mmCIF file of C-alpha atoms in Angstrom:
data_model
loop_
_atom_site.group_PDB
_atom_site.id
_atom_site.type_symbol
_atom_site.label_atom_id
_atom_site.label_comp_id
_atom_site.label_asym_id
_atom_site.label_seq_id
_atom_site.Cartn_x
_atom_site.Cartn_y
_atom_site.Cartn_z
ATOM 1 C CA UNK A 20 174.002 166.155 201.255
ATOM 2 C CA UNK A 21 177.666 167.427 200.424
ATOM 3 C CA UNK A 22 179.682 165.226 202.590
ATOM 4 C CA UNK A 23 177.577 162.088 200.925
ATOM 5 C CA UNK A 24 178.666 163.841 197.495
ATOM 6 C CA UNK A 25 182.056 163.804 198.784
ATOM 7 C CA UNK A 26 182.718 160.552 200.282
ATOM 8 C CA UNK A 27 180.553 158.185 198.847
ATOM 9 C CA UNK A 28 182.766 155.282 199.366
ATOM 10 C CA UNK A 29 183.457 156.038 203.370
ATOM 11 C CA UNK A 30 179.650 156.561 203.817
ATOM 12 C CA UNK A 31 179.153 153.141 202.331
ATOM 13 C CA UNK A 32 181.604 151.758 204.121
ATOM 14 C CA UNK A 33 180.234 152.974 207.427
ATOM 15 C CA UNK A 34 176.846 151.949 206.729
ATOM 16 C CA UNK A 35 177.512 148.354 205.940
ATOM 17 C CA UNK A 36 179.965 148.454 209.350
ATOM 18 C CA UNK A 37 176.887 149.560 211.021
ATOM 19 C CA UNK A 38 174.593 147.153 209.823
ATOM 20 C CA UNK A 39 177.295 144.566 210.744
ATOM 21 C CA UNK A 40 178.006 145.422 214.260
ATOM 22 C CA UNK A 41 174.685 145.369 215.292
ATOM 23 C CA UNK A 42 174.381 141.573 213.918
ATOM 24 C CA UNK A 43 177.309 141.381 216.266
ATOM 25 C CA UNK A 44 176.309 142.700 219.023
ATOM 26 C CA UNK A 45 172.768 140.863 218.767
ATOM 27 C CA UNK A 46 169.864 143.712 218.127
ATOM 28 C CA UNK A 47 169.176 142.245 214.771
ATOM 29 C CA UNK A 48 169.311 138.364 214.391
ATOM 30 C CA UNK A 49 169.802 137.029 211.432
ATOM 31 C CA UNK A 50 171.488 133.829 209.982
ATOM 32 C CA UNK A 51 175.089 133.240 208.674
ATOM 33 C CA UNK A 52 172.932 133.134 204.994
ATOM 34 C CA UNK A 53 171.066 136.201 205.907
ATOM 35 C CA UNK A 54 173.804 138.131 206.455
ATOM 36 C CA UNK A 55 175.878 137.195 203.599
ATOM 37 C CA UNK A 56 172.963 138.263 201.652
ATOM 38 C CA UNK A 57 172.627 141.528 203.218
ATOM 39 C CA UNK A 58 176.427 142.250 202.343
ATOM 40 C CA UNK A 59 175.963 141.119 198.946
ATOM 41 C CA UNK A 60 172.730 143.181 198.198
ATOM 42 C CA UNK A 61 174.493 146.048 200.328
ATOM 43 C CA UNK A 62 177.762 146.074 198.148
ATOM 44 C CA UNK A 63 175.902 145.952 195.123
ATOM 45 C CA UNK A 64 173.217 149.028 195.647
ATOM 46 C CA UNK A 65 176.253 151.212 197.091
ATOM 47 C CA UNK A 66 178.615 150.036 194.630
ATOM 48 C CA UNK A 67 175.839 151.965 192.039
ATOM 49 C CA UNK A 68 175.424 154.800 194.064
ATOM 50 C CA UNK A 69 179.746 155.561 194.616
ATOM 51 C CA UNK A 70 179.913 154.904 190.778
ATOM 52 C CA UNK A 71 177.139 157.559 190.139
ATOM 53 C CA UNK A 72 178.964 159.945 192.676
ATOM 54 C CA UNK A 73 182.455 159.701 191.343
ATOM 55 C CA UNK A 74 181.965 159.149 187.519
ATOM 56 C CA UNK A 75 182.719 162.663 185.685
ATOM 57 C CA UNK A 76 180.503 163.838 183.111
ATOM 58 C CA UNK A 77 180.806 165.307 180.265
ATOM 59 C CA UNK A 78 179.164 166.325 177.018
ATOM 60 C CA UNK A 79 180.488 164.929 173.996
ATOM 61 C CA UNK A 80 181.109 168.356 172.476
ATOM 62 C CA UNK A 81 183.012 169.313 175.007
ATOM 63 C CA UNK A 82 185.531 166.197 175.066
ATOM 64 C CA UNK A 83 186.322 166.435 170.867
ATOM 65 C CA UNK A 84 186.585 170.292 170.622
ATOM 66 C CA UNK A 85 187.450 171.762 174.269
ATOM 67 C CA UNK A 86 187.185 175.632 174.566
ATOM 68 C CA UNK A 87 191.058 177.387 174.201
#
C-alpha cells in the first residue's frame, strides 16, 4: 500500500498502459469508441484518486496560528 501512497501518478500511468497494450496486442477487443471511453473513464477515476494522494491536509488551526 506505500508505494501506491507514493506514486500515485506512475501507478496510474502503468495501469492505463496495461489496459492499453493488451487492446494492442488483441486479448481484449474492443472498438476505437470503446477504448476512447475506457481512457476517458480511466483518466477521470485516477485523476481523483492521485488528487486524494498528493493533496496535503491540514487543519485550519494549524494554517492561521502555526506552533513556534
Amino acid at each position: 500500500m506505500s508505494k501506491l501512497k507514493l506514486e500515485p501518478a506512475a501507478i496510474s500511468g502503468a495501469l492505463v498502459a496495461i489496459i492499453n497494450l493488451l487492446v494492442l496486442f488483441g486479448v481484449v477487443s474492443l472498438t476505437p469508441d470503446q477504448i476512447a471511453a475506457v481512457n476517458t473513464a480511466l483518466a477521470a477515476v485516477l485523476a481523483v484518486f492521485v488528487r486524494q494522494s498528493v493533496t496535503p491536509v491540514a487543519k485550519f488551526d494549524e494554517m492561521v496560528d502555526p506552533a513556534p
